[in-house]
Amino acid sequence: MALIDRIMEKARSNVKHIVLPEGEEQRNVQAAAKVVAQGLATLTMLGDPAKVQAVAQQTGTDLTGIEIVDPAASPKAEAYAQALYEIRKAKGMTVEEARKLVADPMYYGVMMVKMGDADGLVSGAIHSTGDMLRPALQIIKAKPGMKTVSSCFLMECPDKSFGQDGVMIFADCAVIPCPTAQELANIALGAADSARSLAGMEPKVAMLSFSTKGSAKHDLVTKVQEATRIAQEMDPQLQLDGELQVDAALVEAVGQLKSPGSKVAGHANTLVFPDLQAGNIGYKLVQRLAGAEAYGPVLQGIAKPCNDLSRGCSVDDIVATVAITAVQAQ
Ligand code: ACO
């Protein structure tokens, strides 16, 4: 069964409530109807109900069973504003600013998740990654003990000899431009969690570099070596190796030659890229040149699931992201 079908089956087994802040946007409206028809989640859409219904009518979409909430007229807005003020007052936010912000569907949606009125959030069809991430990072924050929110892509390659039946986790491809060694270690642990919870596989984590086990000397290599040490200290049971070149991570003969005896080299299913340029370019190369399916970015290390969409996303991309978010919330 394809990875996304397995995720959808899991989402149906324990249905969660997801908020879509971009409720007036056509692809969100069409995706919402599909999500509910397929039993993947229950939904709240944010926006002016008249505008949401007008889009539904234009597209022949039935929104029966979906809650539509106008943040500007919501009876919960004042409680959310007070809660937001409490969270951000140390950063200089006033109650008036908090009231203004919760009238914005993006902030209202994040507050729904924070206050437990939704289990997760999906947005980004009309917001940039930064504008979607900032409220999530400021309000939901990292999981206790984690500190760093990062992201991964679930990759499903046509060549089933890589990863686990072609399924791999790539991280971080969307959030932290230039991670420190500690942040890179946190990305590795977040990616290991994603491998278990979303792909149902035992992670074998490769800390990628242009060097394998000291074959090159450079500050950038030293950073990956340091991150490998920190990650292994944080989770001594985790199967993790580094620093590895990507061929040593993926190809058994190369892995055993360059990192003999390693349980990860040649068998990695979770790739941790040294920075955002490598990660973002890497997942797009595999998607375009190898014809892999790429699902994400999926935020990891965050206290409650909030996920971003590409502005070029399709209706089916939104449906898949809602299913992934619902599984993260389980
Ligand atoms: N983990 C946890 N908290 C974080 C993180 C993180 N990775 N990054 C920022 N924060 C927190 C900060 O501590 C701060 O909290 P505070 O206000 O309570 O002190 C808050 O979030 C805002 O931090 P800033 O540094 O002011 O946020 P910034 O404006 O730099 O934005 C962002 C952070 C949006 C994640 C930024 O790093 C960014 O734009 N990253 C790249 C996104 C991107 O363009 N990705 C590529 C495209 S996606 C694609 O191709 C699929």
PDB file of C-alpha atoms in Angstrom, residues 121-260:
ATOM      1  CA  LEU A 121      -3.751  23.163  11.876  1.00  0.00           C
ATOM      2  CA  VAL A 122      -3.045  23.203   8.125  1.00  0.00           C
ATOM      3  CA  SER A 123      -2.361  26.488   6.328  1.00  0.00           C
ATOM      4  CA  GLY A 124      -0.103  28.041   3.704  1.00  0.00           C
ATOM      5  CA  ALA A 125      -2.021  27.923   0.400  1.00  0.00           C
ATOM      6  CA  ILE A 126      -2.073  31.740   0.487  1.00  0.00           C
ATOM      7  CA  HIS A 127       0.481  32.498   3.252  1.00  0.00           C
ATOM      8  CA  SER A 128       4.282  32.331   2.875  1.00  0.00           C
ATOM      9  CA  THR A 129       6.126  29.683   4.921  1.00  0.00           C
ATOM     10  CA  GLY A 130       7.496  32.372   7.252  1.00  0.00           C
ATOM     11  CA  ASP A 131       4.067  33.980   7.859  1.00  0.00           C
ATOM     12  CA  MET A 132       2.575  30.575   8.626  1.00  0.00           C
ATOM     13  CA  LEU A 133       5.453  29.411  10.848  1.00  0.00           C
ATOM     14  CA  ARG A 134       5.961  32.531  12.959  1.00  0.00           C
ATOM     15  CA  PRO A 135       2.651  32.393  14.935  1.00  0.00           C
ATOM     16  CA  ALA A 136       3.037  28.620  15.372  1.00  0.00           C
ATOM     17  CA  LEU A 137       6.571  29.039  16.726  1.00  0.00           C
ATOM     18  CA  GLN A 138       5.634  31.983  18.960  1.00  0.00           C
ATOM     19  CA  ILE A 139       2.475  30.417  20.432  1.00  0.00           C
ATOM     20  CA  ILE A 140       2.570  26.621  20.184  1.00  0.00           C
ATOM     21  CA  LYS A 141       6.384  26.433  20.597  1.00  0.00           C
ATOM     22  CA  ALA A 142       8.632  23.369  20.696  1.00  0.00           C
ATOM     23  CA  LYS A 143       7.756  20.158  22.560  1.00  0.00           C
ATOM     24  CA  PRO A 144       9.019  20.095  26.155  1.00  0.00           C
ATOM     25  CA  GLY A 145      12.681  19.058  26.161  1.00  0.00           C
ATOM     26  CA  MET A 146      13.042  19.731  22.417  1.00  0.00           C
ATOM     27  CA  LYS A 147      13.725  23.514  21.942  1.00  0.00           C
ATOM     28  CA  THR A 148      14.035  23.270  18.130  1.00  0.00           C
ATOM     29  CA  VAL A 149      11.128  23.058  15.709  1.00  0.00           C
ATOM     30  CA  SER A 150      12.234  21.790  12.313  1.00  0.00           C
ATOM     31  CA  SER A 151      10.636  20.003   9.392  1.00  0.00           C
ATOM     32  CA  CYS A 152      10.829  16.896   7.293  1.00  0.00           C
ATOM     33  CA  PHE A 153       9.613  15.606   3.977  1.00  0.00           C
ATOM     34  CA  LEU A 154       8.199  12.107   3.648  1.00  0.00           C
ATOM     35  CA  MET A 155       9.745  10.820   0.448  1.00  0.00           C
ATOM     36  CA  GLU A 156       8.455   7.822  -1.451  1.00  0.00           C
ATOM     37  CA  CYS A 157      10.896   6.793  -4.207  1.00  0.00           C
ATOM     38  CA  PRO A 158       9.942   4.573  -7.146  1.00  0.00           C
ATOM     39  CA  ASP A 159      13.195   2.622  -6.527  1.00  0.00           C
ATOM     40  CA  LYS A 160      12.158   0.438  -3.577  1.00  0.00           C
ATOM     41  CA  SER A 161      15.757  -0.557  -2.801  1.00  0.00           C
ATOM     42  CA  PHE A 162      16.330   2.726  -0.906  1.00  0.00           C
ATOM     43  CA  GLY A 163      15.109   3.426   2.633  1.00  0.00           C
ATOM     44  CA  GLN A 164      12.292   1.125   3.693  1.00  0.00           C
ATOM     45  CA  ASP A 165      10.546   0.014   0.500  1.00  0.00           C
ATOM     46  CA  GLY A 166      11.459   3.352  -1.051  1.00  0.00           C
ATOM     47  CA  VAL A 167      10.172   5.418   1.906  1.00  0.00           C
ATOM     48  CA  MET A 168      12.584   7.895   3.491  1.00  0.00           C
ATOM     49  CA  ILE A 169      12.538  10.920   5.800  1.00  0.00           C
ATOM     50  CA  PHE A 170      14.515  14.017   4.691  1.00  0.00           C
ATOM     51  CA  ALA A 171      15.211  16.778   7.255  1.00  0.00           C
ATOM     52  CA  ASP A 172      15.373  19.761   7.620  1.00  0.00           C
ATOM     53  CA  CYS A 173      14.168  21.022   4.244  1.00  0.00           C
ATOM     54  CA  ALA A 174      12.057  24.049   5.213  1.00  0.00           C
ATOM     55  CA  VAL A 175      12.669  25.770   8.561  1.00  0.00           C
ATOM     56  CA  ILE A 176      16.197  26.394   9.965  1.00  0.00           C
ATOM     57  CA  PRO A 177      18.475  28.068   7.413  1.00  0.00           C
ATOM     58  CA  CYS A 178      21.801  27.515   9.162  1.00  0.00           C
ATOM     59  CA  PRO A 179      21.505  25.157  12.151  1.00  0.00           C
ATOM     60  CA  THR A 180      24.054  25.007  14.966  1.00  0.00           C
ATOM     61  CA  ALA A 181      25.428  21.588  15.974  1.00  0.00           C
ATOM     62  CA  GLN A 182      22.856  21.431  18.793  1.00  0.00           C
ATOM     63  CA  GLU A 183      20.015  22.348  16.401  1.00  0.00           C
ATOM     64  CA  LEU A 184      21.239  19.739  13.920  1.00  0.00           C
ATOM     65  CA  ALA A 185      21.157  17.134  16.704  1.00  0.00           C
ATOM     66  CA  ASN A 186      17.577  18.204  17.537  1.00  0.00           C
ATOM     67  CA  ILE A 187      16.651  17.929  13.843  1.00  0.00           C
ATOM     68  CA  ALA A 188      18.012  14.351  13.868  1.00  0.00           C
ATOM     69  CA  LEU A 189      15.894  13.381  16.896  1.00  0.00           C
ATOM     70  CA  GLY A 190      12.817  15.083  15.415  1.00  0.00           C
ATOM     71  CA  ALA A 191      13.356  13.218  12.136  1.00  0.00           C
ATOM     72  CA  ALA A 192      13.697   9.919  14.018  1.00  0.00           C
ATOM     73  CA  ASP A 193      10.327  10.616  15.700  1.00  0.00           C
ATOM     74  CA  SER A 194       8.772  11.414  12.312  1.00  0.00           C
ATOM     75  CA  ALA A 195      10.132   8.145  10.863  1.00  0.00           C
ATOM     76  CA  ARG A 196       8.427   6.189  13.644  1.00  0.00           C
ATOM     77  CA  SER A 197       5.126   8.072  13.914  1.00  0.00           C
ATOM     78  CA  LEU A 198       4.440   8.851  10.238  1.00  0.00           C
ATOM     79  CA  ALA A 199       6.249   6.160   8.250  1.00  0.00           C
ATOM     80  CA  GLY A 200       6.024   3.367  10.864  1.00  0.00           C
ATOM     81  CA  MET A 201       9.706   2.528  10.444  1.00  0.00           C
ATOM     82  CA  GLU A 202      12.584   2.143  12.889  1.00  0.00           C
ATOM     83  CA  PRO A 203      14.864   5.085  12.032  1.00  0.00           C
ATOM     84  CA  LYS A 204      18.379   4.618  10.702  1.00  0.00           C
ATOM     85  CA  VAL A 205      19.668   8.184  10.739  1.00  0.00           C
ATOM     86  CA  ALA A 206      22.519   9.435   8.526  1.00  0.00           C
ATOM     87  CA  MET A 207      24.095  12.799   9.400  1.00  0.00           C
ATOM     88  CA  LEU A 208      25.073  13.998   5.932  1.00  0.00           C
ATOM     89  CA  SER A 209      28.169  15.927   4.885  1.00  0.00           C
ATOM     90  CA  PHE A 210      30.625  16.128   2.010  1.00  0.00           C
ATOM     91  CA  SER A 211      32.945  14.008   4.168  1.00  0.00           C
ATOM     92  CA  THR A 212      32.732  10.468   5.567  1.00  0.00           C
ATOM     93  CA  LYS A 213      34.380   9.774   8.928  1.00  0.00           C
ATOM     94  CA  GLY A 214      37.009  12.463   8.649  1.00  0.00           C
ATOM     95  CA  SER A 215      37.836  12.043   4.945  1.00  0.00           C
ATOM     96  CA  ALA A 216      37.756  15.856   4.654  1.00  0.00           C
ATOM     97  CA  LYS A 217      38.672  18.511   7.195  1.00  0.00           C
ATOM     98  CA  HIS A 218      36.604  21.702   7.399  1.00  0.00           C
ATOM     99  CA  ASP A 219      34.618  23.641  10.007  1.00  0.00           C
ATOM    100  CA  LEU A 220      31.397  22.514   8.289  1.00  0.00           C
ATOM    101  CA  VAL A 221      32.456  18.861   8.718  1.00  0.00           C
ATOM    102  CA  THR A 222      33.376  19.459  12.361  1.00  0.00           C
ATOM    103  CA  LYS A 223      29.859  20.839  12.947  1.00  0.00           C
ATOM    104  CA  VAL A 224      28.237  17.656  11.609  1.00  0.00           C
ATOM    105  CA  GLN A 225      30.612  15.503  13.698  1.00  0.00           C
ATOM    106  CA  GLU A 226      29.671  17.535  16.778  1.00  0.00           C
ATOM    107  CA  ALA A 227      25.944  17.230  15.976  1.00  0.00           C
ATOM    108  CA  THR A 228      26.352  13.443  15.614  1.00  0.00           C
ATOM    109  CA  ARG A 229      27.981  13.249  19.047  1.00  0.00           C
ATOM    110  CA  ILE A 230      25.270  15.388  20.688  1.00  0.00           C
ATOM    111  CA  ALA A 231      22.407  13.444  19.067  1.00  0.00           C
ATOM    112  CA  GLN A 232      23.924  10.106  20.138  1.00  0.00           C
ATOM    113  CA  GLU A 233      24.326  11.437  23.694  1.00  0.00           C
ATOM    114  CA  MET A 234      20.704  12.629  23.729  1.00  0.00           C
ATOM    115  CA  ASP A 235      19.434   9.248  22.511  1.00  0.00           C
ATOM    116  CA  PRO A 236      22.026   6.488  22.965  1.00  0.00           C
ATOM    117  CA  GLN A 237      19.609   3.817  21.607  1.00  0.00           C
ATOM    118  CA  LEU A 238      19.049   5.609  18.287  1.00  0.00           C
ATOM    119  CA  GLN A 239      20.693   3.977  15.239  1.00  0.00           C
ATOM    120  CA  LEU A 240      22.604   6.985  13.932  1.00  0.00           C
ATOM    121  CA  ASP A 241      25.888   7.469  12.097  1.00  0.00           C
ATOM    122  CA  GLY A 242      27.857  10.420  10.809  1.00  0.00           C
ATOM    123  CA  GLU A 243      29.360  12.212   9.267  1.00  0.00           C
ATOM    124  CA  LEU A 244      28.472  10.372   6.052  1.00  0.00           C
ATOM    125  CA  GLN A 245      28.432  11.301   2.377  1.00  0.00           C
ATOM    126  CA  VAL A 246      25.070  10.531   0.856  1.00  0.00           C
ATOM    127  CA  ASP A 247      26.349   7.576  -1.214  1.00  0.00           C
ATOM    128  CA  ALA A 248      27.856   6.052   1.930  1.00  0.00           C
ATOM    129  CA  ALA A 249      24.478   6.517   3.628  1.00  0.00           C
ATOM    130  CA  LEU A 250      22.459   4.886   0.836  1.00  0.00           C
ATOM    131  CA  VAL A 251      24.614   2.343  -1.025  1.00  0.00           C
ATOM    132  CA  GLU A 252      25.683  -0.726   0.936  1.00  0.00           C
ATOM    133  CA  ALA A 253      28.989  -1.326  -0.857  1.00  0.00           C
ATOM    134  CA  VAL A 254      30.064   2.317  -0.438  1.00  0.00           C
ATOM    135  CA  GLY A 255      28.790   2.463   3.156  1.00  0.00           C
ATOM    136  CA  GLN A 256      30.688  -0.655   4.230  1.00  0.00           C
ATOM    137  CA  LEU A 257      33.853   0.580   2.513  1.00  0.00           C
ATOM    138  CA  LYS A 258      33.764   4.064   4.080  1.00  0.00           C
ATOM    139  CA  SER A 259      32.168   3.290   7.456  1.00  0.00           C
ATOM    140  CA  PRO A 260      32.872  -0.417   8.057  1.00  0.00           C
TER     141      PRO A 260
END
